[in-house]
Amino acid sequence: MLSAADNAEHATLAAANQAALQTAAAAVMPATAIGARLSRPLLLVSDLDDTLLPCKLPQLPQHEQAAAAFRDVWNRSRALGLSCKFVINTGRTLPLFEEAWAGQGARLMPQPDAVVTGVGTRIHHNTAQGWQEDVTWRARMDEGWNSAAAKAAMDAVVQHFGGTSVVYRDAAEMHEHKLTVLYKSELQQALLPLLRQQLQQAGLRATVIEGNSAGPWRFIDLLPQHAGKGTAMQHVMQHYGFDAASTVAAGDSANDLLMLQQARTSIIVGNSAPEVKSWAAGAQQAHQQLHHLHPNPQQQQQPYCDSPHVYVAKASVAAGVLEGMQALGFLQQ
């Protein structure tokens, strides 16, 4: 077990390493303006709202400029024939994603090679004929899933707490593999155990994803057992043939955590939710402890990545993603 002194040393090393990386990334915006491109193969799997484009954040000119710079880096790299894939991993259902994309997304973002929607319940690949659903992934969602039983379990929770305290989201936000409710935050300690009890009684294995904790209301998604942004990212990696060292996840909110945790390298944008930043701080400390115990990569059982497992950007949204890409060595002039 590491001593308090060792933990303090590791925290200091983590802070110093993070500061050095942020210093190295400080010039990312000027670099993108004069022709930066990817320096090595990259599969970027990123959330959309408030990670690449502002949603709850104010629509500021610098956010639009950063999004355009991100687009230019990606399009320039594609034109050079570099090995790269860009995948959006969003909580939105496909219709709501297309609605958002029709606005500033299509104008400011590079075309994604694939889009993961519904908190990892659907995957669509971008083809000449439009979005083509990944039928293998769709079949996996059906494994062990009973949409009627899931709805009955959630209905029991709504009835128990009352329809003014637990509220289903609009139909456009849900489908047969995704149920979403809003509930009053003070109910969290009682609601989640009751939902899990209802699922157990129904013999239903499911994934429960919690949303951000800010404000008087929270939301939860009830999904099939294999669903989630993390498992969907793993499927996309296999589909496109990228290994963990060439894959980076980027996110800002609580429903991104499974994706961020399952990626070897991830970027946390500066406007991330408190619970995401809290997890990132712990992950960085753990990485420093691993490096301290095994300074030689060959001594580790798992492949070692010289860059931090988690990079916490100072900049927000797309500028933060670019900052992370620069700091982690994925950009060059």
Short mmCIF file of C-alpha atoms in Angstrom, two decimals:
data_model
loop_
_atom_site.label_atom_id
_atom_site.label_comp_id
_atom_site.label_asym_id
_atom_site.label_seq_id
_atom_site.Cartn_x
_atom_site.Cartn_y
_atom_site.Cartn_z
CA MET A 1 0.00 0.00 0.00
CA LEU A 2 1.32 3.44 -0.88
CA SER A 3 1.99 5.87 1.95
CA ALA A 4 0.44 9.31 2.26
CA ALA A 5 3.77 10.78 1.20
CA ASP A 6 3.83 8.60 -1.91
CA ASN A 7 0.27 9.64 -2.76
CA ALA A 8 1.21 13.30 -2.32
CA GLU A 9 4.23 12.80 -4.57
CA HIS A 10 2.10 11.15 -7.23
CA ALA A 11 -0.44 13.97 -7.06
CA THR A 12 2.37 16.51 -7.50
CA LEU A 13 3.76 14.56 -10.47
CA ALA A 14 0.30 14.37 -12.01
CA ALA A 15 -0.19 18.12 -11.65
CA ALA A 16 3.26 18.87 -13.10
CA ASN A 17 2.73 16.52 -16.02
CA GLN A 18 -0.69 18.02 -16.73
CA ALA A 19 0.75 21.55 -16.59
CA ALA A 20 3.54 20.61 -19.01
CA LEU A 21 1.06 19.13 -21.45
CA GLN A 22 -1.19 22.18 -21.25
CA THR A 23 1.81 24.41 -21.93
CA ALA A 24 2.68 22.31 -24.98
CA ALA A 25 -0.91 22.62 -26.20
CA ALA A 26 -1.20 26.37 -25.68
CA ALA A 27 -0.52 27.18 -29.34
CA VAL A 28 -3.02 24.72 -30.78
CA MET A 29 -5.35 27.32 -32.30
CA PRO A 30 -2.60 29.19 -34.22
CA ALA A 31 -1.20 25.82 -35.32
CA THR A 32 -4.50 24.72 -36.80
CA ALA A 33 -4.79 28.00 -38.64
CA ILE A 34 -1.56 27.42 -40.54
CA GLY A 35 -2.06 23.86 -41.68
CA ALA A 36 -1.91 21.42 -38.78
CA ARG A 37 -2.94 17.84 -39.44
CA LEU A 38 -2.96 14.51 -37.67
CA SER A 39 0.50 13.10 -36.98
CA ARG A 40 -0.47 9.43 -36.65
CA PRO A 41 -3.47 7.11 -37.03
CA LEU A 42 -6.40 8.13 -34.89
CA LEU A 43 -9.92 6.98 -34.16
CA LEU A 44 -11.59 9.83 -32.29
CA VAL A 45 -14.82 8.87 -30.56
CA SER A 46 -16.42 12.00 -29.18
CA ASP A 47 -19.61 13.18 -27.60
CA LEU A 48 -21.32 16.02 -29.48
CA ASP A 49 -23.26 18.36 -27.19
CA ASP A 50 -20.96 20.54 -25.07
CA THR A 51 -17.94 18.44 -26.10
CA LEU A 52 -17.59 19.52 -29.73
CA LEU A 53 -20.42 22.02 -30.08
CA PRO A 54 -22.03 24.19 -27.39
CA CYS A 55 -25.49 23.10 -26.33
CA LYS A 56 -26.05 24.36 -22.79
CA LEU A 57 -23.05 26.65 -23.14
CA PRO A 58 -23.57 30.06 -24.74
CA GLN A 59 -23.00 30.27 -28.48
CA LEU A 60 -19.79 32.33 -28.55
CA PRO A 61 -17.69 33.25 -31.63
CA GLN A 62 -14.62 31.49 -30.22
CA HIS A 63 -16.56 28.23 -29.97
CA GLU A 64 -17.51 28.46 -33.63
CA GLN A 65 -13.92 29.28 -34.58
CA ALA A 66 -12.63 26.29 -32.64
CA ALA A 67 -15.18 23.98 -34.27
CA ALA A 68 -14.13 25.21 -37.70
CA ALA A 69 -10.47 24.66 -36.80
CA PHE A 70 -11.27 21.11 -35.70
CA ARG A 71 -13.09 20.53 -38.99
CA ASP A 72 -10.16 21.86 -41.00
CA VAL A 73 -7.65 19.63 -39.20
CA TRP A 74 -9.79 16.60 -39.87
CA ASN A 75 -10.56 17.42 -43.50
CA ARG A 76 -6.91 18.22 -44.19
CA SER A 77 -5.84 14.88 -42.74
CA ARG A 78 -8.39 13.00 -44.81
CA ALA A 79 -7.28 14.78 -47.97
CA LEU A 80 -3.73 13.61 -47.28
CA GLY A 81 -4.93 10.02 -47.03
CA LEU A 82 -4.04 9.64 -43.36
CA SER A 83 -5.53 6.78 -41.38
CA CYS A 84 -8.25 8.45 -39.35
CA LYS A 85 -11.87 7.93 -38.36
CA PHE A 86 -14.19 10.37 -36.62
CA VAL A 87 -17.15 8.92 -34.70
CA ILE A 88 -19.76 10.88 -32.78
CA ASN A 89 -21.04 9.11 -29.67
CA THR A 90 -24.14 10.94 -28.47
CA GLY A 91 -27.03 10.42 -26.10
CA ARG A 92 -29.39 11.76 -28.75
CA THR A 93 -31.49 9.36 -30.76
CA LEU A 94 -30.78 9.37 -34.50
CA PRO A 95 -33.66 11.75 -35.40
CA LEU A 96 -32.56 14.23 -32.73
CA PHE A 97 -28.95 13.93 -33.84
CA GLU A 98 -29.95 14.65 -37.45
CA GLU A 99 -31.95 17.64 -36.23
CA ALA A 100 -28.91 19.06 -34.44
CA TRP A 101 -26.60 18.17 -37.31
CA ALA A 102 -28.76 20.02 -39.82
CA GLY A 103 -27.83 23.26 -38.08
CA GLN A 104 -24.33 24.15 -36.96
CA GLY A 105 -23.11 20.55 -37.02
CA ALA A 106 -23.08 20.14 -40.79
CA ARG A 107 -21.60 23.60 -41.19
CA LEU A 108 -18.86 23.43 -38.58
CA MET A 109 -18.00 19.75 -38.10
CA PRO A 110 -16.31 17.23 -40.39
CA GLN A 111 -18.59 14.50 -41.65
CA PRO A 112 -18.48 11.63 -39.14
CA ASP A 113 -17.59 8.17 -40.37
CA ALA A 114 -20.17 6.76 -37.98
CA VAL A 115 -22.57 7.96 -35.33
CA VAL A 116 -23.41 6.14 -32.12
CA THR A 117 -26.80 7.29 -30.84
CA GLY A 118 -29.15 6.66 -27.94
CA VAL A 119 -26.37 6.29 -25.33
CA GLY A 120 -24.79 3.40 -27.22
CA THR A 121 -27.95 1.61 -28.37
CA ARG A 122 -27.61 2.30 -32.10
CA ILE A 123 -24.65 2.54 -34.49
CA HIS A 124 -24.98 3.92 -38.02
CA HIS A 125 -22.15 4.06 -40.56
CA ASN A 126 -21.87 6.87 -43.07
CA THR A 127 -22.18 5.45 -46.61
CA ALA A 128 -22.82 6.83 -50.07
CA GLN A 129 -26.44 5.78 -49.59
CA GLY A 130 -26.74 7.61 -46.25
CA TRP A 131 -26.74 6.26 -42.71
CA GLN A 132 -26.57 2.47 -42.68
CA GLU A 133 -27.45 0.79 -39.40
CA ASP A 134 -24.99 -1.69 -37.94
CA VAL A 135 -27.23 -4.76 -37.81
CA THR A 136 -24.72 -6.73 -35.75
CA TRP A 137 -24.91 -4.14 -33.00
CA ARG A 138 -28.70 -3.97 -33.25
CA ALA A 139 -28.88 -7.74 -32.75
CA ARG A 140 -26.68 -7.47 -29.69
CA MET A 141 -29.14 -4.99 -28.17
CA ASP A 142 -31.84 -7.66 -28.38
CA GLU A 143 -29.81 -10.18 -26.36
CA GLY A 144 -31.56 -10.71 -23.04
CA TRP A 145 -33.77 -7.65 -23.56
CA ASN A 146 -37.52 -7.41 -23.14
CA SER A 147 -38.79 -3.92 -23.89
CA ALA A 148 -42.21 -4.59 -22.35
CA ALA A 149 -40.65 -5.83 -19.10
CA ALA A 150 -38.32 -2.82 -19.02
CA LYS A 151 -41.26 -0.46 -19.48
CA ALA A 152 -43.22 -2.23 -16.73
CA ALA A 153 -40.26 -1.88 -14.33
CA MET A 154 -39.96 1.83 -15.06
CA ASP A 155 -43.72 2.31 -14.85
CA ALA A 156 -43.63 0.84 -11.34
CA VAL A 157 -41.01 3.40 -10.34
CA VAL A 158 -43.03 6.28 -11.83
CA GLN A 159 -46.16 5.09 -10.04
CA HIS A 160 -44.34 4.71 -6.72
CA PHE A 161 -42.94 8.25 -6.67
CA GLY A 162 -45.71 9.95 -8.63
CA GLY A 163 -45.88 11.36 -12.13
CA THR A 164 -44.85 14.84 -10.97
CA SER A 165 -41.58 13.59 -9.46
CA VAL A 166 -40.56 11.06 -12.12
CA VAL A 167 -41.40 11.98 -15.72
CA TYR A 168 -40.82 10.16 -18.99
CA ARG A 169 -39.00 12.15 -21.65
CA ASP A 170 -40.54 12.88 -25.04
CA ALA A 171 -41.12 9.93 -27.37
CA ALA A 172 -38.46 11.29 -29.77
CA GLU A 173 -35.83 10.69 -27.07
CA MET A 174 -36.72 7.02 -26.62
CA HIS A 175 -37.11 3.81 -28.58
CA GLU A 176 -37.46 0.08 -27.90
CA HIS A 177 -33.93 -0.12 -26.45
CA LYS A 178 -33.90 3.20 -24.58
CA LEU A 179 -36.18 4.48 -21.83
CA THR A 180 -35.40 7.88 -20.32
CA VAL A 181 -36.95 9.61 -17.32
CA LEU A 182 -36.33 12.82 -15.42
CA TYR A 183 -36.61 12.66 -11.65
CA LYS A 184 -36.16 15.04 -8.74
CA SER A 185 -32.58 14.87 -7.52
CA GLU A 186 -33.51 14.28 -3.89
CA LEU A 187 -35.04 10.93 -4.87
CA GLN A 188 -31.76 9.45 -6.10
CA GLN A 189 -30.96 7.36 -3.03
CA ALA A 190 -34.40 5.75 -3.09
CA LEU A 191 -35.18 5.64 -6.81
CA LEU A 192 -32.19 3.75 -8.14
CA PRO A 193 -32.45 0.83 -5.66
CA LEU A 194 -36.17 0.54 -6.41
CA LEU A 195 -35.54 0.46 -10.16
CA ARG A 196 -32.86 -2.22 -9.76
CA GLN A 197 -35.21 -4.22 -7.55
CA GLN A 198 -37.93 -4.06 -10.21
CA LEU A 199 -35.46 -5.18 -12.87
CA GLN A 200 -34.27 -8.07 -10.72
CA GLN A 201 -37.83 -9.22 -10.06
CA ALA A 202 -38.47 -9.16 -13.81
CA GLY A 203 -35.32 -11.21 -14.42
CA LEU A 204 -34.07 -8.45 -16.71
CA ARG A 205 -30.38 -7.59 -17.04
CA ALA A 206 -30.06 -3.96 -17.97
CA THR A 207 -27.71 -1.00 -17.96
CA VAL A 208 -28.73 2.09 -15.98
CA ILE A 209 -26.96 5.30 -16.99
CA GLU A 210 -27.17 8.37 -14.78
CA GLY A 211 -27.02 11.91 -16.09
CA ASN A 212 -25.30 14.95 -14.60
CA SER A 213 -26.08 15.86 -11.00
CA ALA A 214 -26.37 19.63 -11.46
CA GLY A 215 -29.75 21.23 -10.81
CA PRO A 216 -32.95 20.02 -9.12
CA TRP A 217 -33.58 17.29 -11.72
CA ARG A 218 -31.56 14.34 -12.95
CA PHE A 219 -32.18 11.88 -15.73
CA ILE A 220 -31.51 8.18 -16.12
CA ASP A 221 -31.47 5.96 -19.18
CA LEU A 222 -32.59 2.35 -18.97
CA LEU A 223 -30.81 0.34 -21.67
CA PRO A 224 -30.06 -3.28 -22.64
CA GLN A 225 -27.25 -5.04 -20.79
CA HIS A 226 -24.72 -4.64 -23.64
CA ALA A 227 -25.57 -0.99 -24.36
CA GLY A 228 -23.60 2.07 -23.36
CA LYS A 229 -21.19 4.49 -24.91
CA GLY A 230 -18.20 2.40 -23.82
CA THR A 231 -19.22 -0.92 -25.33
CA ALA A 232 -20.36 0.84 -28.50
CA MET A 233 -16.92 2.46 -28.76
CA GLN A 234 -15.28 -0.96 -28.44
CA HIS A 235 -17.47 -2.27 -31.27
CA VAL A 236 -16.53 0.69 -33.48
CA MET A 237 -12.84 0.11 -32.76
CA GLN A 238 -13.14 -3.49 -33.94
CA HIS A 239 -15.20 -2.50 -36.98
CA TYR A 240 -12.61 0.02 -38.21
CA GLY A 241 -9.54 -1.89 -37.06
CA PHE A 242 -8.09 0.59 -34.54
CA ASP A 243 -6.31 -0.55 -31.41
CA ALA A 244 -6.46 1.10 -27.99
CA ALA A 245 -3.27 3.12 -28.56
CA SER A 246 -4.78 4.76 -31.65
CA THR A 247 -8.18 5.49 -30.09
CA VAL A 248 -9.10 8.59 -28.10
CA ALA A 249 -12.44 9.27 -26.41
CA ALA A 250 -13.65 12.81 -25.66
CA GLY A 251 -16.53 13.85 -23.44
CA ASP A 252 -17.94 16.18 -20.85
CA SER A 253 -20.91 14.61 -19.05
CA ALA A 254 -21.81 11.75 -16.74
CA ASN A 255 -23.22 9.59 -19.52
CA ASP A 256 -19.79 9.76 -21.19
CA LEU A 257 -18.06 8.14 -18.22
CA LEU A 258 -18.26 4.52 -19.42
CA MET A 259 -16.69 5.57 -22.72
CA LEU A 260 -13.98 7.62 -21.02
CA GLN A 261 -13.23 4.84 -18.53
CA GLN A 262 -12.93 2.16 -21.23
CA ALA A 263 -10.62 4.22 -23.46
CA ARG A 264 -6.89 3.99 -22.82
CA THR A 265 -6.61 7.69 -23.62
CA SER A 266 -9.34 10.27 -23.18
CA ILE A 267 -9.84 14.02 -23.32
CA ILE A 268 -12.00 15.84 -20.79
CA VAL A 269 -12.99 19.28 -22.06
CA GLY A 270 -12.71 22.25 -19.74
CA ASN A 271 -16.47 22.70 -19.36
CA SER A 272 -17.02 19.12 -18.15
CA ALA A 273 -19.45 18.26 -15.36
CA PRO A 274 -18.04 18.11 -11.79
CA GLU A 275 -18.44 14.32 -11.54
CA VAL A 276 -16.43 13.89 -14.76
CA LYS A 277 -13.63 16.12 -13.50
CA SER A 278 -13.65 14.26 -10.19
CA TRP A 279 -13.28 10.92 -11.97
CA ALA A 280 -10.53 12.36 -14.18
CA ALA A 281 -8.52 13.51 -11.17
CA GLY A 282 -8.65 10.02 -9.69
CA ALA A 283 -7.73 8.41 -13.01
CA GLN A 284 -4.72 10.69 -13.42
CA GLN A 285 -3.48 9.86 -9.93
CA ALA A 286 -3.89 6.15 -10.58
CA HIS A 287 -1.93 6.49 -13.82
CA GLN A 288 0.90 8.25 -12.02
CA GLN A 289 0.97 5.50 -9.40
CA LEU A 290 1.19 2.88 -12.14
CA HIS A 291 4.04 4.78 -13.76
CA HIS A 292 5.81 5.05 -10.40
CA LEU A 293 5.48 1.32 -9.71
CA HIS A 294 6.38 0.29 -13.29
CA PRO A 295 8.55 2.99 -14.88
CA ASN A 296 9.65 0.48 -17.52
CA PRO A 297 6.72 -0.27 -19.89
CA GLN A 298 8.02 -3.83 -20.42
CA GLN A 299 7.40 -4.59 -16.74
CA GLN A 300 3.66 -4.02 -17.09
CA GLN A 301 1.15 -6.66 -17.99
CA GLN A 302 -0.96 -4.14 -19.92
CA PRO A 303 0.42 -2.08 -22.83
CA TYR A 304 1.68 1.23 -21.54
CA CYS A 305 0.86 4.60 -23.06
CA ASP A 306 3.38 7.38 -22.38
CA SER A 307 0.66 10.05 -22.44
CA PRO A 308 -1.71 10.35 -19.48
CA HIS A 309 -4.72 8.12 -19.54
CA VAL A 310 -6.82 11.27 -19.09
CA TYR A 311 -6.04 14.75 -20.36
CA VAL A 312 -8.10 17.51 -18.74
CA ALA A 313 -8.22 20.49 -21.09
CA LYS A 314 -8.40 24.09 -19.96
CA ALA A 315 -10.32 25.11 -23.08
CA SER A 316 -13.99 24.32 -23.61
CA VAL A 317 -15.77 22.29 -26.30
CA ALA A 318 -13.91 21.88 -29.63
CA ALA A 319 -10.97 24.01 -28.49
CA GLY A 320 -10.55 21.62 -25.57
CA VAL A 321 -10.59 18.60 -27.88
CA LEU A 322 -7.96 20.23 -30.09
CA GLU A 323 -5.91 21.11 -27.02
CA GLY A 324 -5.98 17.47 -25.96
CA MET A 325 -5.10 16.18 -29.42
CA GLN A 326 -2.13 18.54 -29.52
CA ALA A 327 -0.96 17.67 -26.01
CA LEU A 328 -1.25 13.94 -26.62
CA GLY A 329 0.86 14.13 -29.76
CA PHE A 330 -1.81 13.63 -32.42
CA LEU A 331 -1.26 16.95 -34.24
CA GLN A 332 1.65 18.30 -36.26
CA GLN A 333 2.35 21.15 -38.61
#
